[in-house]
Every structure is written in C-alpha cells, then in structure tokens.
Amino acid sequence: MQEVRIKNNWEEWVLYVLKGNKHGVGFTSFLPAISKKSAKSIRIKVREVNQLQVTNNILKDIAKELNPKIRGWISSYAKFYSSELKKHLQYINIRLACWAKRKFKRLRES
C-alpha cells in the first residue's frame, strides 16, 4: 500500500482489488498482501546483491548489505499479512544456503 501511495500507482491496486478470484466471483473481502510484481522485485534485488556472488566474503558483509533492504520490505509489506511476505523472503534463505555451499565444502553434500 505504501509503494502504491509513494509511486502513485493506484491503477494497479484498483485492478487487483476489482479483479476477483479465478472462479469469477467478484470482490467480497480484502486481504492486503504483497503483489506478484513486488515479490518479483524482491527476488531481483536479492539476486543483485554483490556480496552473495563472491565466496571470500564473510556473513557480516552480506548482512550489512541485506539488512536495510529486508527491514524496508518488512515495514512496507508485512503490516497486515506477514505470512505471505515470509513465503517470498524464503528466497533469501535459499540464496544464503547456495552461497554457504560454495564457500564451505563440507556443506555441499547437504
């Protein structure tokens, strides 16, 4: 909702609300959650984190780069329906696990 207000992108939000579900039933209630477009944006931004590309970095450097972004996403998207956001933030755990497997040979088997 905050992103809609800041970027003045009300048309996308209104279409999301009025679209209804896959069975053609109209809008009966509203559960604000992260949009597909925003979730994709999060995955792209995590993929672009330079610290995760290089294996000679330490976890502290990765956290220094990721933490402000994660705090922002949580403050923007987790106000009402945080469990939906948590599904998308699992991508960060996957990327960290891949980084750790490249860095530490003993983790490659798990």
PDB file of C-alpha atoms in Angstrom:
ATOM      1  CA  MET A   1       0.000   0.000   0.000  1.00  0.00           C
ATOM      2  CA  GLN A   2       2.836   2.355   0.839  1.00  0.00           C
ATOM      3  CA  GLU A   3       4.508   1.651  -2.504  1.00  0.00           C
ATOM      4  CA  VAL A   4       1.236   2.412  -4.289  1.00  0.00           C
ATOM      5  CA  ARG A   5       0.997   5.727  -2.483  1.00  0.00           C
ATOM      6  CA  ILE A   6       4.642   6.708  -2.996  1.00  0.00           C
ATOM      7  CA  LYS A   7       4.785   5.766  -6.679  1.00  0.00           C
ATOM      8  CA  ASN A   8       1.215   6.974  -7.253  1.00  0.00           C
ATOM      9  CA  ASN A   9       0.357   3.650  -8.899  1.00  0.00           C
ATOM     10  CA  TRP A  10      -3.295   3.426  -7.888  1.00  0.00           C
ATOM     11  CA  GLU A  11      -4.437   1.838 -11.142  1.00  0.00           C
ATOM     12  CA  GLU A  12      -2.599  -1.441 -10.428  1.00  0.00           C
ATOM     13  CA  TRP A  13      -4.054  -1.580  -6.912  1.00  0.00           C
ATOM     14  CA  VAL A  14      -7.612  -0.911  -8.076  1.00  0.00           C
ATOM     15  CA  LEU A  15      -7.317  -3.608 -10.762  1.00  0.00           C
ATOM     16  CA  TYR A  16      -6.002  -6.024  -8.144  1.00  0.00           C
ATOM     17  CA  VAL A  17      -8.951  -5.306  -5.834  1.00  0.00           C
ATOM     18  CA  LEU A  18     -11.621  -5.482  -8.525  1.00  0.00           C
ATOM     19  CA  LYS A  19     -10.270  -8.476 -10.442  1.00  0.00           C
ATOM     20  CA  GLY A  20     -11.956 -11.110  -8.281  1.00  0.00           C
ATOM     21  CA  ASN A  21     -10.744 -14.677  -7.997  1.00  0.00           C
ATOM     22  CA  LYS A  22     -10.169 -17.414 -10.582  1.00  0.00           C
ATOM     23  CA  HIS A  23     -13.767 -18.665 -10.284  1.00  0.00           C
ATOM     24  CA  GLY A  24     -15.184 -15.328 -11.437  1.00  0.00           C
ATOM     25  CA  VAL A  25     -16.581 -14.400  -8.043  1.00  0.00           C
ATOM     26  CA  GLY A  26     -16.440 -10.674  -7.505  1.00  0.00           C
ATOM     27  CA  PHE A  27     -14.706  -8.839  -4.708  1.00  0.00           C
ATOM     28  CA  THR A  28     -16.198  -9.771  -1.326  1.00  0.00           C
ATOM     29  CA  SER A  29     -13.351  -9.047   1.091  1.00  0.00           C
ATOM     30  CA  PHE A  30      -9.870  -7.661   1.066  1.00  0.00           C
ATOM     31  CA  LEU A  31      -6.698  -9.178   2.489  1.00  0.00           C
ATOM     32  CA  PRO A  32      -3.806  -6.855   1.683  1.00  0.00           C
ATOM     33  CA  ALA A  33      -0.695  -8.784   0.762  1.00  0.00           C
ATOM     34  CA  ILE A  34       2.426  -8.343  -1.294  1.00  0.00           C
ATOM     35  CA  SER A  35       1.713  -8.246  -5.020  1.00  0.00           C
ATOM     36  CA  LYS A  36       3.337 -10.587  -7.531  1.00  0.00           C
ATOM     37  CA  LYS A  37       5.137  -7.634  -9.072  1.00  0.00           C
ATOM     38  CA  SER A  38       6.626  -6.620  -5.702  1.00  0.00           C
ATOM     39  CA  ALA A  39       7.629 -10.205  -4.879  1.00  0.00           C
ATOM     40  CA  LYS A  40       9.438 -10.458  -8.209  1.00  0.00           C
ATOM     41  CA  SER A  41      11.172  -7.154  -7.468  1.00  0.00           C
ATOM     42  CA  ILE A  42      12.418  -8.554  -4.146  1.00  0.00           C
ATOM     43  CA  ARG A  43      13.850 -11.640  -5.844  1.00  0.00           C
ATOM     44  CA  ILE A  44      15.604  -9.491  -8.442  1.00  0.00           C
ATOM     45  CA  LYS A  45      17.119  -7.220  -5.781  1.00  0.00           C
ATOM     46  CA  VAL A  46      18.352 -10.216  -3.762  1.00  0.00           C
ATOM     47  CA  ARG A  47      19.883 -11.690  -6.911  1.00  0.00           C
ATOM     48  CA  GLU A  48      21.741  -8.403  -7.483  1.00  0.00           C
ATOM     49  CA  VAL A  49      23.412  -8.423  -4.035  1.00  0.00           C
ATOM     50  CA  ASN A  50      27.106  -8.408  -4.887  1.00  0.00           C
ATOM     51  CA  GLN A  51      28.181  -9.897  -1.558  1.00  0.00           C
ATOM     52  CA  LEU A  52      26.383 -13.168  -2.403  1.00  0.00           C
ATOM     53  CA  GLN A  53      28.293 -13.540  -5.668  1.00  0.00           C
ATOM     54  CA  VAL A  54      31.761 -13.758  -4.124  1.00  0.00           C
ATOM     55  CA  THR A  55      32.659 -16.611  -1.789  1.00  0.00           C
ATOM     56  CA  ASN A  56      35.526 -14.865   0.000  1.00  0.00           C
ATOM     57  CA  ASN A  57      33.105 -12.510   1.798  1.00  0.00           C
ATOM     58  CA  ILE A  58      32.019 -13.073   5.360  1.00  0.00           C
ATOM     59  CA  LEU A  59      28.447 -13.302   6.568  1.00  0.00           C
ATOM     60  CA  LYS A  60      28.757  -9.948   8.324  1.00  0.00           C
ATOM     61  CA  ASP A  61      29.310  -8.196   4.960  1.00  0.00           C
ATOM     62  CA  ILE A  62      26.277  -9.893   3.466  1.00  0.00           C
ATOM     63  CA  ALA A  63      24.146  -8.923   6.458  1.00  0.00           C
ATOM     64  CA  LYS A  64      25.341  -5.316   6.221  1.00  0.00           C
ATOM     65  CA  GLU A  65      24.049  -5.122   2.648  1.00  0.00           C
ATOM     66  CA  LEU A  66      20.843  -7.154   3.063  1.00  0.00           C
ATOM     67  CA  ASN A  67      19.525  -5.994   6.447  1.00  0.00           C
ATOM     68  CA  PRO A  68      18.391  -2.479   5.404  1.00  0.00           C
ATOM     69  CA  LYS A  69      16.571  -3.930   2.397  1.00  0.00           C
ATOM     70  CA  ILE A  70      14.879  -6.620   4.476  1.00  0.00           C
ATOM     71  CA  ARG A  71      13.832  -4.060   7.107  1.00  0.00           C
ATOM     72  CA  GLY A  72      12.298  -1.909   4.376  1.00  0.00           C
ATOM     73  CA  TRP A  73      10.395  -4.816   2.837  1.00  0.00           C
ATOM     74  CA  ILE A  74       9.069  -5.898   6.208  1.00  0.00           C
ATOM     75  CA  SER A  75       7.953  -2.389   7.129  1.00  0.00           C
ATOM     76  CA  SER A  76       6.237  -1.972   3.751  1.00  0.00           C
ATOM     77  CA  TYR A  77       4.644  -5.358   3.111  1.00  0.00           C
ATOM     78  CA  ALA A  78       4.223  -7.112   6.477  1.00  0.00           C
ATOM     79  CA  LYS A  79       1.807  -4.756   8.195  1.00  0.00           C
ATOM     80  CA  PHE A  80      -1.324  -6.821   7.543  1.00  0.00           C
ATOM     81  CA  TYR A  81      -0.406 -10.191   6.024  1.00  0.00           C
ATOM     82  CA  SER A  82       3.116 -11.044   7.084  1.00  0.00           C
ATOM     83  CA  SER A  83       2.847 -14.784   6.387  1.00  0.00           C
ATOM     84  CA  GLU A  84       2.541 -14.075   2.657  1.00  0.00           C
ATOM     85  CA  LEU A  85       5.690 -11.953   2.748  1.00  0.00           C
ATOM     86  CA  LYS A  86       7.555 -14.672   4.665  1.00  0.00           C
ATOM     87  CA  LYS A  87       6.967 -17.059   1.767  1.00  0.00           C
ATOM     88  CA  HIS A  88       8.774 -14.666  -0.547  1.00  0.00           C
ATOM     89  CA  LEU A  89      11.562 -13.859   1.914  1.00  0.00           C
ATOM     90  CA  GLN A  90      12.453 -17.565   1.974  1.00  0.00           C
ATOM     91  CA  TYR A  91      14.269 -16.808  -1.281  1.00  0.00           C
ATOM     92  CA  ILE A  92      16.928 -15.005   0.793  1.00  0.00           C
ATOM     93  CA  ASN A  93      17.498 -18.206   2.799  1.00  0.00           C
ATOM     94  CA  ILE A  94      17.887 -20.182  -0.417  1.00  0.00           C
ATOM     95  CA  ARG A  95      20.453 -17.717  -1.765  1.00  0.00           C
ATOM     96  CA  LEU A  96      22.371 -17.741   1.542  1.00  0.00           C
ATOM     97  CA  ALA A  97      22.421 -21.552   1.529  1.00  0.00           C
ATOM     98  CA  CYS A  98      23.804 -21.559  -2.024  1.00  0.00           C
ATOM     99  CA  TRP A  99      26.489 -19.051  -1.000  1.00  0.00           C
ATOM    100  CA  ALA A 100      27.427 -21.169   2.040  1.00  0.00           C
ATOM    101  CA  LYS A 101      27.633 -24.339  -0.055  1.00  0.00           C
ATOM    102  CA  ARG A 102      30.035 -22.607  -2.448  1.00  0.00           C
ATOM    103  CA  LYS A 103      32.118 -21.243   0.422  1.00  0.00           C
ATOM    104  CA  PHE A 104      32.280 -24.307   2.690  1.00  0.00           C
ATOM    105  CA  LYS A 105      32.999 -27.654   1.068  1.00  0.00           C
ATOM    106  CA  ARG A 106      31.504 -29.686   3.923  1.00  0.00           C
ATOM    107  CA  LEU A 107      28.062 -28.127   3.254  1.00  0.00           C
ATOM    108  CA  ARG A 108      27.972 -29.173  -0.407  1.00  0.00           C
ATOM    109  CA  GLU A 109      26.652 -32.617   0.460  1.00  0.00           C
ATOM    110  CA  SER A 110      23.589 -31.344   2.349  1.00  0.00           C
TER     111      SER A 110
END
